[in-house]
GROMACS .gro file of N, CA, C and O in nm:
model
  292
    1MET      N    1  -0.831  -0.113   0.089
    1MET     CA    2  -0.773  -0.050  -0.028
    1MET      C    3  -0.823  -0.124  -0.151
    1MET      O    4  -0.829  -0.247  -0.152
    2THR      N    5  -0.858  -0.046  -0.251
    2THR     CA    6  -0.906  -0.104  -0.376
    2THR      C    7  -0.854  -0.024  -0.495
    2THR      O    8  -0.808   0.088  -0.480
    3VAL      N    9  -0.863  -0.086  -0.611
    3VAL     CA   10  -0.841  -0.016  -0.737
    3VAL      C   11  -0.975  -0.021  -0.809
    3VAL      O   12  -1.029  -0.128  -0.836
    4GLU      N   13  -1.030   0.095  -0.836
    4GLU     CA   14  -1.158   0.104  -0.904
    4GLU      C   15  -1.138   0.067  -1.050
    4GLU      O   16  -1.084   0.144  -1.129
    5GLN      N   17  -1.181  -0.054  -1.087
    5GLN     CA   18  -1.154  -0.109  -1.220
    5GLN      C   19  -1.216  -0.027  -1.331
    5GLN      O   20  -1.161  -0.018  -1.440
    6SER      N   21  -1.330   0.037  -1.305
    6SER     CA   22  -1.395   0.117  -1.409
    6SER      C   23  -1.315   0.243  -1.444
    6SER      O   24  -1.333   0.299  -1.551
    7ARG      N   25  -1.225   0.284  -1.355
    7ARG     CA   26  -1.141   0.401  -1.380
    7ARG      C   27  -1.001   0.365  -1.429
    7ARG      O   28  -0.938   0.444  -1.498
    8CYS      N   29  -0.952   0.251  -1.389
    8CYS     CA   30  -0.813   0.214  -1.417
    8CYS      C   31  -0.785   0.209  -1.567
    8CYS      O   32  -0.860   0.148  -1.644
    9LEU      N   33  -0.677   0.275  -1.606
    9LEU     CA   34  -0.635   0.274  -1.747
    9LEU      C   35  -0.514   0.185  -1.770
    9LEU      O   36  -0.468   0.172  -1.882
   10GLY      N   37  -0.459   0.128  -1.663
   10GLY     CA   38  -0.343   0.042  -1.676
   10GLY      C   39  -0.213   0.117  -1.696
   10GLY      O   40  -0.121   0.066  -1.759
   11ALA      N   41  -0.204   0.238  -1.641
   11ALA     CA   42  -0.081   0.318  -1.654
   11ALA      C   43   0.038   0.248  -1.585
   11ALA      O   44   0.152   0.266  -1.625
   12GLY      N   45   0.010   0.172  -1.481
   12GLY     CA   46   0.114   0.093  -1.416
   12GLY      C   47   0.195   0.165  -1.311
   12GLY      O   48   0.290   0.109  -1.256
   13GLN      N   49   0.162   0.290  -1.279
   13GLN     CA   50   0.239   0.363  -1.179
   13GLN      C   51   0.230   0.299  -1.042
   13GLN      O   52   0.328   0.298  -0.968
   14CYS      N   53   0.114   0.244  -1.008
   14CYS     CA   54   0.101   0.183  -0.876
   14CYS      C   55   0.193   0.061  -0.863
   14CYS      O   56   0.260   0.044  -0.761
   15GLU      N   57   0.199  -0.021  -0.966
   15GLU     CA   58   0.287  -0.138  -0.962
   15GLU      C   59   0.434  -0.096  -0.959
   15GLU      O   60   0.515  -0.157  -0.891
   16GLN      N   61   0.467   0.011  -1.030
   16GLN     CA   62   0.605   0.058  -1.030
   16GLN      C   63   0.645   0.113  -0.894
   16GLN      O   64   0.758   0.091  -0.849
   17LEU      N   65   0.553   0.183  -0.827
   17LEU     CA   66   0.583   0.242  -0.697
   17LEU      C   67   0.581   0.142  -0.583
   17LEU      O   68   0.662   0.150  -0.491
   18VAL      N   69   0.486   0.050  -0.587
   18VAL     CA   70   0.470  -0.047  -0.477
   18VAL      C   71   0.438  -0.185  -0.533
   18VAL      O   72   0.325  -0.235  -0.521
   19PRO      N   73   0.536  -0.251  -0.593
   19PRO     CA   74   0.508  -0.383  -0.652
   19PRO      C   75   0.471  -0.489  -0.547
   19PRO      O   76   0.414  -0.592  -0.582
   20GLU      N   77   0.502  -0.461  -0.421
   20GLU     CA   78   0.464  -0.553  -0.314
   20GLU      C   79   0.313  -0.552  -0.290
   20GLU      O   80   0.259  -0.644  -0.229
   21VAL      N   81   0.246  -0.447  -0.337
   21VAL     CA   82   0.104  -0.428  -0.308
   21VAL      C   83   0.017  -0.434  -0.433
   21VAL      O   84  -0.096  -0.483  -0.427
   22PHE      N   85   0.068  -0.387  -0.547
   22PHE     CA   86  -0.012  -0.379  -0.669
   22PHE      C   87   0.049  -0.462  -0.781
   22PHE      O   88   0.170  -0.473  -0.791
   23ARG      N   89  -0.038  -0.517  -0.867
   23ARG     CA   90   0.007  -0.593  -0.983
   23ARG      C   91  -0.093  -0.572  -1.095
   23ARG      O   92  -0.214  -0.571  -1.070
   24GLN      N   93  -0.044  -0.561  -1.217
   24GLN     CA   94  -0.134  -0.553  -1.331
   24GLN      C   95  -0.175  -0.694  -1.372
   24GLN      O   96  -0.092  -0.785  -1.376
   25ASP      N   97  -0.303  -0.710  -1.403
   25ASP     CA   98  -0.353  -0.840  -1.443
   25ASP      C   99  -0.333  -0.861  -1.593
   25ASP      O  100  -0.272  -0.778  -1.661
   26GLU      N  101  -0.385  -0.971  -1.646
   26GLU     CA  102  -0.366  -1.004  -1.786
   26GLU      C  103  -0.432  -0.903  -1.881
   26GLU      O  104  -0.396  -0.894  -1.997
   27GLU      N  105  -0.527  -0.825  -1.830
   27GLU     CA  106  -0.590  -0.719  -1.910
   27GLU      C  107  -0.516  -0.586  -1.898
   27GLU      O  108  -0.556  -0.488  -1.960
   28GLY      N  109  -0.412  -0.584  -1.814
   28GLY     CA  110  -0.335  -0.461  -1.796
   28GLY      C  111  -0.388  -0.369  -1.689
   28GLY      O  112  -0.337  -0.260  -1.669
   29LEU      N  113  -0.493  -0.412  -1.617
   29LEU     CA  114  -0.550  -0.331  -1.511
   29LEU      C  115  -0.487  -0.367  -1.378
   29LEU      O  116  -0.452  -0.482  -1.353
   30SER      N  117  -0.473  -0.267  -1.293
   30SER     CA  118  -0.408  -0.289  -1.163
   30SER      C  119  -0.501  -0.358  -1.065
   30SER      O  120  -0.621  -0.332  -1.063
   31ARG      N  121  -0.442  -0.443  -0.986
   31ARG     CA  122  -0.513  -0.516  -0.880
   31ARG      C  123  -0.435  -0.502  -0.750
   31ARG      O  124  -0.313  -0.488  -0.752
   32VAL      N  125  -0.505  -0.510  -0.639
   32VAL     CA  126  -0.442  -0.506  -0.508
   32VAL      C  127  -0.402  -0.648  -0.470
   32VAL      O  128  -0.486  -0.739  -0.471
   33LEU      N  129  -0.275  -0.667  -0.440
   33LEU     CA  130  -0.226  -0.798  -0.396
   33LEU      C  131  -0.238  -0.815  -0.245
   33LEU      O  132  -0.264  -0.924  -0.196
   34VAL      N  133  -0.213  -0.706  -0.173
   34VAL     CA  134  -0.210  -0.709  -0.027
   34VAL      C  135  -0.303  -0.600   0.025
   34VAL      O  136  -0.273  -0.481   0.010
   35ALA      N  137  -0.416  -0.639   0.082
   35ALA     CA  138  -0.515  -0.541   0.127
   35ALA      C  139  -0.467  -0.458   0.246
   35ALA      O  140  -0.505  -0.344   0.261
   36GLU      N  141  -0.382  -0.517   0.329
   36GLU     CA  142  -0.330  -0.447   0.446
   36GLU      C  143  -0.178  -0.452   0.445
   36GLU      O  144  -0.117  -0.537   0.510
   37PRO      N  145  -0.115  -0.362   0.370
   37PRO     CA  146   0.031  -0.362   0.360
   37PRO      C  147   0.098  -0.331   0.494
   37PRO      O  148   0.037  -0.270   0.582
   38GLU      N  149   0.222  -0.369   0.504
   38GLU     CA  150   0.300  -0.339   0.623
   38GLU      C  151   0.317  -0.188   0.636
   38GLU      O  152   0.321  -0.116   0.536
   39PRO      N  153   0.327  -0.137   0.757
   39PRO     CA  154   0.337   0.007   0.780
   39PRO      C  155   0.448   0.076   0.700
   39PRO      O  156   0.430   0.188   0.654
   40VAL      N  157   0.558   0.009   0.678
   40VAL     CA  158   0.669   0.069   0.604
   40VAL      C  159   0.631   0.101   0.459
   40VAL      O  160   0.690   0.188   0.396
   41LEU      N  161   0.531   0.033   0.404
   41LEU     CA  162   0.490   0.054   0.266
   41LEU      C  163   0.389   0.167   0.248
   41LEU      O  164   0.368   0.215   0.138
   42TRP      N  165   0.326   0.211   0.356
   42TRP     CA  166   0.219   0.309   0.346
   42TRP      C  167   0.259   0.441   0.282
   42TRP      O  168   0.182   0.497   0.205
   43PRO      N  169   0.376   0.495   0.307
   43PRO     CA  170   0.411   0.620   0.237
   43PRO      C  171   0.407   0.606   0.085
   43PRO      O  172   0.358   0.694   0.015
   44ARG      N  173   0.455   0.493   0.034
   44ARG     CA  174   0.451   0.471  -0.111
   44ARG      C  175   0.310   0.443  -0.160
   44ARG      O  176   0.272   0.484  -0.270
   45VAL      N  177   0.230   0.374  -0.079
   45VAL     CA  178   0.091   0.349  -0.116
   45VAL      C  179   0.017   0.483  -0.128
   45VAL      O  180  -0.054   0.507  -0.225
   46LEU      N  181   0.035   0.571  -0.032
   46LEU     CA  182  -0.032   0.701  -0.035
   46LEU      C  183   0.019   0.787  -0.151
   46LEU      O  184  -0.058   0.863  -0.210
   47GLN      N  185   0.146   0.771  -0.185
   47GLN     CA  186   0.200   0.841  -0.302
   47GLN      C  187   0.131   0.790  -0.428
   47GLN      O  188   0.100   0.867  -0.519
   48THR      N  189   0.102   0.662  -0.433
   48THR     CA  190   0.031   0.603  -0.546
   48THR      C  191  -0.108   0.664  -0.561
   48THR      O  192  -0.152   0.693  -0.672
   49VAL      N  193  -0.177   0.683  -0.448
   49VAL     CA  194  -0.309   0.747  -0.452
   49VAL      C  195  -0.298   0.883  -0.517
   49VAL      O  196  -0.380   0.919  -0.602
   50GLN      N  197  -0.198   0.959  -0.481
   50GLN     CA  198  -0.181   1.094  -0.535
   50GLN      C  199  -0.139   1.095  -0.681
   50GLN      O  200  -0.177   1.184  -0.756
   51LEU      N  201  -0.060   0.998  -0.723
   51LEU     CA  202  -0.004   0.999  -0.857
   51LEU      C  203  -0.086   0.924  -0.962
   51LEU      O  204  -0.059   0.939  -1.081
   52CYS      N  205  -0.184   0.848  -0.920
   52CYS     CA  206  -0.266   0.775  -1.018
   52CYS      C  207  -0.332   0.877  -1.112
   52CYS      O  208  -0.405   0.966  -1.066
   53PRO      N  209  -0.307   0.866  -1.242
   53PRO     CA  210  -0.358   0.966  -1.335
   53PRO      C  211  -0.511   0.972  -1.345
   53PRO      O  212  -0.565   1.073  -1.386
   54VAL      N  213  -0.578   0.866  -1.305
   54VAL     CA  214  -0.724   0.865  -1.310
   54VAL      C  215  -0.786   0.847  -1.172
   54VAL      O  216  -0.906   0.822  -1.159
   55GLN      N  217  -0.705   0.857  -1.069
   55GLN     CA  218  -0.750   0.846  -0.929
   55GLN      C  219  -0.830   0.719  -0.904
   55GLN      O  220  -0.936   0.720  -0.843
   56ALA      N  221  -0.776   0.607  -0.951
   56ALA     CA  222  -0.845   0.479  -0.936
   56ALA      C  223  -0.809   0.406  -0.807
   56ALA      O  224  -0.880   0.316  -0.766
   57VAL      N  225  -0.698   0.446  -0.742
   57VAL     CA  226  -0.655   0.379  -0.619
   57VAL      C  227  -0.726   0.446  -0.501
   57VAL      O  228  -0.716   0.567  -0.481
   58ILE      N  229  -0.799   0.365  -0.425
   58ILE     CA  230  -0.877   0.417  -0.312
   58ILE      C  231  -0.832   0.346  -0.185
   58ILE      O  232  -0.832   0.224  -0.177
   59VAL      N  233  -0.792   0.426  -0.087
   59VAL     CA  234  -0.748   0.375   0.042
   59VAL      C  235  -0.853   0.415   0.145
   59VAL      O  236  -0.881   0.534   0.163
   60GLU      N  237  -0.910   0.317   0.209
   60GLU     CA  238  -1.011   0.344   0.312
   60GLU      C  239  -0.949   0.407   0.435
   60GLU      O  240  -0.997   0.506   0.484
   61GLU      N  241  -0.841   0.347   0.485
   61GLU     CA  242  -0.773   0.401   0.602
   61GLU      C  243  -0.632   0.345   0.608
   61GLU      O  244  -0.611   0.227   0.590
   62ALA      N  245  -0.538   0.432   0.632
   62ALA     CA  246  -0.399   0.390   0.647
   62ALA      C  247  -0.359   0.409   0.792
   62ALA      O  248  -0.408   0.500   0.858
   63PRO      N  249  -0.270   0.326   0.844
   63PRO     CA  250  -0.227   0.343   0.982
   63PRO      C  251  -0.173   0.484   1.005
   63PRO      O  252  -0.086   0.530   0.934
   64GLY      N  253  -0.234   0.554   1.100
   64GLY     CA  254  -0.188   0.688   1.133
   64GLY      C  255  -0.232   0.795   1.035
   64GLY      O  256  -0.189   0.909   1.042
   65HIS      N  257  -0.318   0.760   0.940
   65HIS     CA  258  -0.365   0.855   0.840
   65HIS      C  259  -0.517   0.853   0.833
   65HIS      O  260  -0.579   0.752   0.860
   66ALA      N  261  -0.575   0.962   0.792
   66ALA     CA  262  -0.719   0.969   0.771
   66ALA      C  263  -0.756   0.896   0.643
   66ALA      O  264  -0.669   0.864   0.562
   67ARG      N  265  -0.882   0.874   0.625
   67ARG     CA  266  -0.934   0.811   0.503
   67ARG      C  267  -0.886   0.889   0.381
   67ARG      O  268  -0.891   1.010   0.379
   68ARG      N  269  -0.839   0.821   0.276
   68ARG     CA  270  -0.790   0.885   0.154
   68ARG      C  271  -0.871   0.836   0.036
   68ARG      O  272  -0.872   0.716   0.009
   69THR      N  273  -0.938   0.927  -0.029
   69THR     CA  274  -1.011   0.893  -0.151
   69THR      C  275  -0.963   0.986  -0.260
   69THR      O  276  -0.895   1.085  -0.233
   70PRO      N  277  -0.998   0.960  -0.385
   70PRO     CA  278  -0.951   1.048  -0.492
   70PRO      C  279  -0.986   1.195  -0.470
   70PRO      O  280  -0.911   1.283  -0.507
   71SER      N  281  -1.098   1.224  -0.406
   71SER     CA  282  -1.136   1.362  -0.385
   71SER      C  283  -1.045   1.432  -0.284
   71SER      O  284  -1.040   1.554  -0.278
   72ASP      N  285  -0.970   1.355  -0.205
   72ASP     CA  286  -0.877   1.413  -0.107
   72ASP      C  287  -0.746   1.454  -0.170
   72ASP      O  288  -0.667   1.523  -0.107
   73CYS      N  289  -0.719   1.412  -0.291
   73CYS     CA  290  -0.589   1.435  -0.353
   73CYS      C  291  -0.586   1.561  -0.434
   73CYS      O  292  -0.678   1.607  -0.486
   0.00000   0.00000   0.00000
């Protein structure tokens, strides 16, 4: 899982939805804190992929889910 820095606008939705996984850095851009979150967090992580206003959150593969990229949303 990554946050594509060239797309990130720092809206902060990912950190609000899953603060255990995402954090905004000193520039206001989101960063991944935990590359492999616990299974219980995946529904919120996938919600973040869908809700990111610039589709900057990219998930390669989630447990029990197919690959999710911005084009899948």
